[in-house]
Short mmCIF file of C-alpha atoms in Angstrom, two decimals:
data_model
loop_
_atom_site.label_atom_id
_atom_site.label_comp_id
_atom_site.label_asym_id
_atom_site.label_seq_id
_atom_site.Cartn_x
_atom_site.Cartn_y
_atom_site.Cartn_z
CA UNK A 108 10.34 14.24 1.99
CA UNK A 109 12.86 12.47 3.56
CA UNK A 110 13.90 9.81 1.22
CA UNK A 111 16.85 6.85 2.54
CA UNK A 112 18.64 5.22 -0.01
CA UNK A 113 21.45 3.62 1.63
CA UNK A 114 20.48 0.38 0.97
CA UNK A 115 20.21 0.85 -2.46
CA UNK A 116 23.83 2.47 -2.43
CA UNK A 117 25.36 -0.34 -0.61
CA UNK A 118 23.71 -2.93 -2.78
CA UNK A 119 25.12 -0.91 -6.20
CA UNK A 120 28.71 -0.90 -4.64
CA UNK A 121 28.53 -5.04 -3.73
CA UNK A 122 28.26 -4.22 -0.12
CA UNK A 123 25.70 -5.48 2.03
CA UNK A 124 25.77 -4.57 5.55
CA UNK A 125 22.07 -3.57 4.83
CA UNK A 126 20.96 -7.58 5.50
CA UNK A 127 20.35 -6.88 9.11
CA UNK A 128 18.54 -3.79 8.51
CA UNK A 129 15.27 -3.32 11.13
CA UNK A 130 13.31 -3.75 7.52
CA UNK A 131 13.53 -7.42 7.20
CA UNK A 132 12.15 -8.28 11.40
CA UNK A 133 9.48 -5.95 10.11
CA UNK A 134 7.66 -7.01 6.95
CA UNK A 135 5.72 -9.80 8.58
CA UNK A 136 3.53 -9.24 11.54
CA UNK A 137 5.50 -12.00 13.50
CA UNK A 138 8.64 -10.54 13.69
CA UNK A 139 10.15 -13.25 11.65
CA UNK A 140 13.12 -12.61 9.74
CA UNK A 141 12.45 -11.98 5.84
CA UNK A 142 15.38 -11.65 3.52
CA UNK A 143 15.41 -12.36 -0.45
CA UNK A 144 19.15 -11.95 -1.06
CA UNK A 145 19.05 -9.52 -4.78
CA UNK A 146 20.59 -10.78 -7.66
CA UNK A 147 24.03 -9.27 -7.98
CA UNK A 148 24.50 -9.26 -11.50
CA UNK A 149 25.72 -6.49 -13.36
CA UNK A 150 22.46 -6.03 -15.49
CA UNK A 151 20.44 -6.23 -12.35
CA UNK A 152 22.00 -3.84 -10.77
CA UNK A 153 22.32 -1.54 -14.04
CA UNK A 154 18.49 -2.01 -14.35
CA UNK A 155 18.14 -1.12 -10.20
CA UNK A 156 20.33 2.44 -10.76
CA UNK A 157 17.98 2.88 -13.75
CA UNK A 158 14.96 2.64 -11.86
CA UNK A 159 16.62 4.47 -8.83
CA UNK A 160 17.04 7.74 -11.15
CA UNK A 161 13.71 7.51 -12.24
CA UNK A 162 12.22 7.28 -8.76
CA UNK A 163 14.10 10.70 -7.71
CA UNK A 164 12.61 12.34 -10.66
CA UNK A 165 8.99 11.16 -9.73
CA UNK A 166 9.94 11.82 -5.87
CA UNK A 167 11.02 15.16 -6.80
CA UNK A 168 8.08 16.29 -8.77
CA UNK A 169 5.23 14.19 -6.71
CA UNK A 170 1.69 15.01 -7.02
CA UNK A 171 -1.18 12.39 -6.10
CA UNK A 172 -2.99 10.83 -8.10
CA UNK A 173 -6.89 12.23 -8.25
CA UNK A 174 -5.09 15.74 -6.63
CA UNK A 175 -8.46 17.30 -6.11
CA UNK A 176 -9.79 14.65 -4.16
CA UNK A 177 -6.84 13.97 -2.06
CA UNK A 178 -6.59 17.86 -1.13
CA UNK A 179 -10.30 17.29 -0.10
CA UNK A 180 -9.94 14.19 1.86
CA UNK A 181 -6.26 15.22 3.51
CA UNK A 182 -6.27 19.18 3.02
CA UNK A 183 -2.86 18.94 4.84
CA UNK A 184 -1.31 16.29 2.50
CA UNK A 185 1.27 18.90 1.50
CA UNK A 186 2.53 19.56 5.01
CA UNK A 187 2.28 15.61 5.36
CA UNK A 188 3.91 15.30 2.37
CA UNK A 189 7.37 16.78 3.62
CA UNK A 190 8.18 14.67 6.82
CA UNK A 191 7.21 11.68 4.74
CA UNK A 192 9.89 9.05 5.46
CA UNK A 193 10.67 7.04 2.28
CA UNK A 194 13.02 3.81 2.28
CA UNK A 195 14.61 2.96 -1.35
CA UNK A 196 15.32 -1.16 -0.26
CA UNK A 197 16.37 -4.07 -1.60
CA UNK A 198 15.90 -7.65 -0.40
CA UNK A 199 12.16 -7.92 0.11
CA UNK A 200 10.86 -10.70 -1.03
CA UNK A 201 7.63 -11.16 -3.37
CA UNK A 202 5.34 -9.84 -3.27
CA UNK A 203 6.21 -7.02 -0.89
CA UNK A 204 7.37 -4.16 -3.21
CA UNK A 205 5.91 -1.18 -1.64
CA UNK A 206 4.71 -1.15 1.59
CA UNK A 207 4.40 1.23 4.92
CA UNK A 208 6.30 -0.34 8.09
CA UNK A 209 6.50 1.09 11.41
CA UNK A 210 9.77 1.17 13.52
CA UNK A 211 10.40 3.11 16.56
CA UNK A 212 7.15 4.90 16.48
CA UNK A 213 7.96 6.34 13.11
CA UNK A 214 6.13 5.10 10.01
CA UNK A 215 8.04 4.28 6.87
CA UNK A 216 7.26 4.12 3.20
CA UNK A 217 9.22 1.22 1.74
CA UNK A 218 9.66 0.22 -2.26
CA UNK A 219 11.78 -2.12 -2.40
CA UNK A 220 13.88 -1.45 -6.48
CA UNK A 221 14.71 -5.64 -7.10
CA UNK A 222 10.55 -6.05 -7.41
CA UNK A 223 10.13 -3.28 -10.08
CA UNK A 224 11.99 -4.43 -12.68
CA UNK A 225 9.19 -7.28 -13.40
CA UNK A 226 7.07 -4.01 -13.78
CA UNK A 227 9.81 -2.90 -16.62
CA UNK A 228 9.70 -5.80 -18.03
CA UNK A 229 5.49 -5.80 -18.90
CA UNK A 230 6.77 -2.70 -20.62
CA UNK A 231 4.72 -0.12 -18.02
CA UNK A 232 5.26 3.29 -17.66
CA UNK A 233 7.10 2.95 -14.52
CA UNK A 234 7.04 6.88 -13.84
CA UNK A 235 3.77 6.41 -13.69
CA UNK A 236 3.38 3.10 -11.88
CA UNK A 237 6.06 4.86 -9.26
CA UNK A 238 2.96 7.61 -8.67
CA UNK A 239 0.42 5.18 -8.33
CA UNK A 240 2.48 3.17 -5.58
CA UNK A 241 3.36 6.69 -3.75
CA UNK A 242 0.02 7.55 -4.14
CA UNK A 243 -1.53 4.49 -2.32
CA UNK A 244 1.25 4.42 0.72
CA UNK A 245 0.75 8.28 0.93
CA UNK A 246 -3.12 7.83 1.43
CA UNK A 247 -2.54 5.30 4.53
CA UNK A 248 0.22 7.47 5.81
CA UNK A 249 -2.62 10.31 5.77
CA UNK A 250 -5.29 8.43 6.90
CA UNK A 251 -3.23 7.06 9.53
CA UNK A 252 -2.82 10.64 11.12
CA UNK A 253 -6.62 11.14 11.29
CA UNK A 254 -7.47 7.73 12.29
CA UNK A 255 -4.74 6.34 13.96
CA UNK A 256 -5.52 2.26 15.00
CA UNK A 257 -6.02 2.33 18.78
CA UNK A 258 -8.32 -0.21 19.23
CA UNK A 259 -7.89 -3.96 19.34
CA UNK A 260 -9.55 -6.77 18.34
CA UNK A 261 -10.21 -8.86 15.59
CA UNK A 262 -13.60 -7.35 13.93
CA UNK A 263 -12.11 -4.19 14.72
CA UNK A 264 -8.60 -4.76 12.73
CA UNK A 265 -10.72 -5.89 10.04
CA UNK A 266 -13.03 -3.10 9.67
CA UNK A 267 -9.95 -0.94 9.63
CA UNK A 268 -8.10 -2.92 6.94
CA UNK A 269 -11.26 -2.67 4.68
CA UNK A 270 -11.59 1.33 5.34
CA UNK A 271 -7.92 1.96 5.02
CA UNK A 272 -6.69 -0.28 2.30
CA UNK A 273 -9.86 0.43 0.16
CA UNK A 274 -9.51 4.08 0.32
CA UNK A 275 -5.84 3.83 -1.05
CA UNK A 276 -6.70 1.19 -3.60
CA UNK A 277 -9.48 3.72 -5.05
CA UNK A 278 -7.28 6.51 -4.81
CA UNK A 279 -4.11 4.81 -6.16
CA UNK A 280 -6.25 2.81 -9.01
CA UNK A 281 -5.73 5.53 -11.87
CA UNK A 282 -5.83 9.55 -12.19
CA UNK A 283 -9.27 10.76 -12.68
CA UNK A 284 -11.86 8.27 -10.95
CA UNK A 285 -14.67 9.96 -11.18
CA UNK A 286 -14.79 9.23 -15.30
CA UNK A 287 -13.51 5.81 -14.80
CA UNK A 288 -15.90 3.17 -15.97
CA UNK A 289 -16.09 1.07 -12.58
CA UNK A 290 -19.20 -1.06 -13.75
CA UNK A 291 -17.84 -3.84 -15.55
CA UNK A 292 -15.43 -4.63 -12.01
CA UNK A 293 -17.84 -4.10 -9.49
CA UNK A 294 -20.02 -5.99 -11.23
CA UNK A 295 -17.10 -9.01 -11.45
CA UNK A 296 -15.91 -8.62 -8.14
CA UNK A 297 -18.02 -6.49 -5.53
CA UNK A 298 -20.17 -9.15 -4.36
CA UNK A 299 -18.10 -12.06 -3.69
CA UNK A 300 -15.24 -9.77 -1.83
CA UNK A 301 -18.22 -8.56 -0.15
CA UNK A 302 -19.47 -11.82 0.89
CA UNK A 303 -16.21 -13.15 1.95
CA UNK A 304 -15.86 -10.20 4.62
CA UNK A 305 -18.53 -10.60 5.78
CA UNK A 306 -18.13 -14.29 6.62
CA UNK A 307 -14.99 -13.02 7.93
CA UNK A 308 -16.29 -10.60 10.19
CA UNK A 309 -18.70 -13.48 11.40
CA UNK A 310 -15.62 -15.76 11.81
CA UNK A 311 -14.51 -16.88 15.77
CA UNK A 312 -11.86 -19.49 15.44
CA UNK A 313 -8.54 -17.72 16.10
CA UNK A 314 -6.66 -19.79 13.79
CA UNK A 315 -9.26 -18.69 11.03
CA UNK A 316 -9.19 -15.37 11.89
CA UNK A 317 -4.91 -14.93 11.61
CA UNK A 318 -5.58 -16.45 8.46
CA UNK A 319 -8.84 -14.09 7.09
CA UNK A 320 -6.09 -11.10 8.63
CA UNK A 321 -3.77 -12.53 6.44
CA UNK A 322 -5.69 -12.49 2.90
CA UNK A 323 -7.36 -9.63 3.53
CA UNK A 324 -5.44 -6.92 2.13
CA UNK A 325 -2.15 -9.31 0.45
CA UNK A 326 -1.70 -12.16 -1.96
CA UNK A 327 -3.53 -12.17 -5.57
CA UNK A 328 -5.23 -9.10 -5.74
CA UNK A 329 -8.43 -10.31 -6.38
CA UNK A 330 -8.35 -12.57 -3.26
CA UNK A 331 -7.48 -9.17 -0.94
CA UNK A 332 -11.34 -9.27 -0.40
CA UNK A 333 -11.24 -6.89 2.20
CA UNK A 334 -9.26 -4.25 0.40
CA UNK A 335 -10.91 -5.14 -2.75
CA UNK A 336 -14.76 -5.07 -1.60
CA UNK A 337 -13.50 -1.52 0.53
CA UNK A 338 -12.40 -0.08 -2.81
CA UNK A 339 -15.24 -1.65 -4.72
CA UNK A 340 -17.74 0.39 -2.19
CA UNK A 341 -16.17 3.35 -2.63
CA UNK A 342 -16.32 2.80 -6.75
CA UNK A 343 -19.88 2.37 -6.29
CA UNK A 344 -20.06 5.75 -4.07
CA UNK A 345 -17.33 7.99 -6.17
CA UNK A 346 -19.44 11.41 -5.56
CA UNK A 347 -19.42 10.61 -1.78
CA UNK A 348 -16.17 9.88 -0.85
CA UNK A 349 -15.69 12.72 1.38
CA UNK A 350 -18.80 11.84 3.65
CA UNK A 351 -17.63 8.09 3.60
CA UNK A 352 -14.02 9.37 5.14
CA UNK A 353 -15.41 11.78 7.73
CA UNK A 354 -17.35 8.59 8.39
CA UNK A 355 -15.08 6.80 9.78
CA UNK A 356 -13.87 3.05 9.58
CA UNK A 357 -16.21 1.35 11.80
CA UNK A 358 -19.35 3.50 9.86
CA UNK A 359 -18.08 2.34 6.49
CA UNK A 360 -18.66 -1.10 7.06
CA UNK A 361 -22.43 -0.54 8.40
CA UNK A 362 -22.83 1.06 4.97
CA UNK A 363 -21.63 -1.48 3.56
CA UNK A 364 -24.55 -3.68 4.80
CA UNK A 365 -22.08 -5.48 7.06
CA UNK A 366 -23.38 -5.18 11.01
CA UNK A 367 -20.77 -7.09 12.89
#
């Protein structure tokens, strides 16, 4: 695990030469420039080394959530696990936190330490929030190895989105899925996330589409409806995740009921 925390050195010692780092051209598609300059109080930053420390110590003793079922779905997470390229940031604005960004060919993990302390605040474990978030950008940096996105398009993107973000949603959602309750949500949610991808999918106004790109995996979480119906699916389907992934991303949305 190779684990950068430069930025969060510089920011602790009031120096920010980190403002122009490759990060910031990188968090929106576009290319535009995204910087939230961090608070430099003292209690900030006491709160940021706190957090920092903590991070290590989950870093250092990391184990996925749901272990058996990520050593089935990514047998070679371990192996995966130790060229991992983590970024400890600051300067990301809400409601990026933790995210994977590529640069340079290379893909990055990114949690940015300024957005946790909100976490801190709601009194959560935040060991245990910290494996959850590792957890779900671990699972697209695996699934990202087997099925690497080559193709283009806009059905295609979205298909992708709804295999890739629901699979580390599910994964990331709690330790031991398979004796979580998941009837009460799916009943809540499944169907209208479900419905709204697949208007999406029918969608052929470019302008639309950016937009149904946009929502579909960021923004309130119950509006991420392709992310959200994805992990939803896979809820309903807990015993056959493993068949779902060999799948594919393209397959998962035909058994989803969704034919575009």
């Amino acid at each position: 695990m190779n684990i950068n925390d430069s930025m969060i050195k510089n920011y602790l010692a009031d120096e920010d030469d980190y403002v122009n780092h490759w990060l910031f051209y990188n968090i929106l598609d576009n290319g535009e420039y995204t910087f939230d300059k961090p608070n430099p109080n003292k209690e900030y930053k006491d709160k940021v080394n706190e957090i920092y420390e903590k991070i290590y110590i989950s870093l250092s003793k990391f184990t996925p959530y749901n272990a058996s079922i990520f050593s089935k779905l990514f047998p070679n997470w371990i192996e995966l696990i130790e060229d991992i390229n983590i970024i400890l940031a600051v300067g990301c604005p809400p409601p990026y936190d933790a995210m994977v960004r590529e640069y340079d060919g290379v893909e990055y993990v990114i949690f940015d330490l300024i957005r946790f302390i909100s976490y801190e605040k709601d009194s959560n474990d935040i060991i245990s929030l910290i494996r959850g978030m590792i957890t779900h950008e671990f699972t697209h940096i695996c699934i990202h190895k087997t099925y690497p996105f080559t193709e283009n398009g806009y059905i295609n993107k979205l298909k992708y989105i709804t295999f890739d973000e629901g699979f580390a949603h599910i994964l990331a959602f709690s330790d031991n899925i398979t004796s979580y309750d998941f009837s009460k949500i799916i009943k809540s949610h499944f169907e209208d996330t479900l419905n709204t991808l697949r208007i999406a999918l029918s969608e052929t106004d470019t302008l639309k589409q950016k937009e149904y790109l946009e929502k579909s995996s960021s923004g309130a979480y119950w509006s991420k409806f392709a992310a959200i119906s994805g992990k939803l699916y896979l809820a309903s389907n807990i015993d056959h995740l493993h068949d779902i992934y060999n799948s594919g991303p393209s397959n998962m949305t035909t058994k989803m009921g969704l034919y575009s």
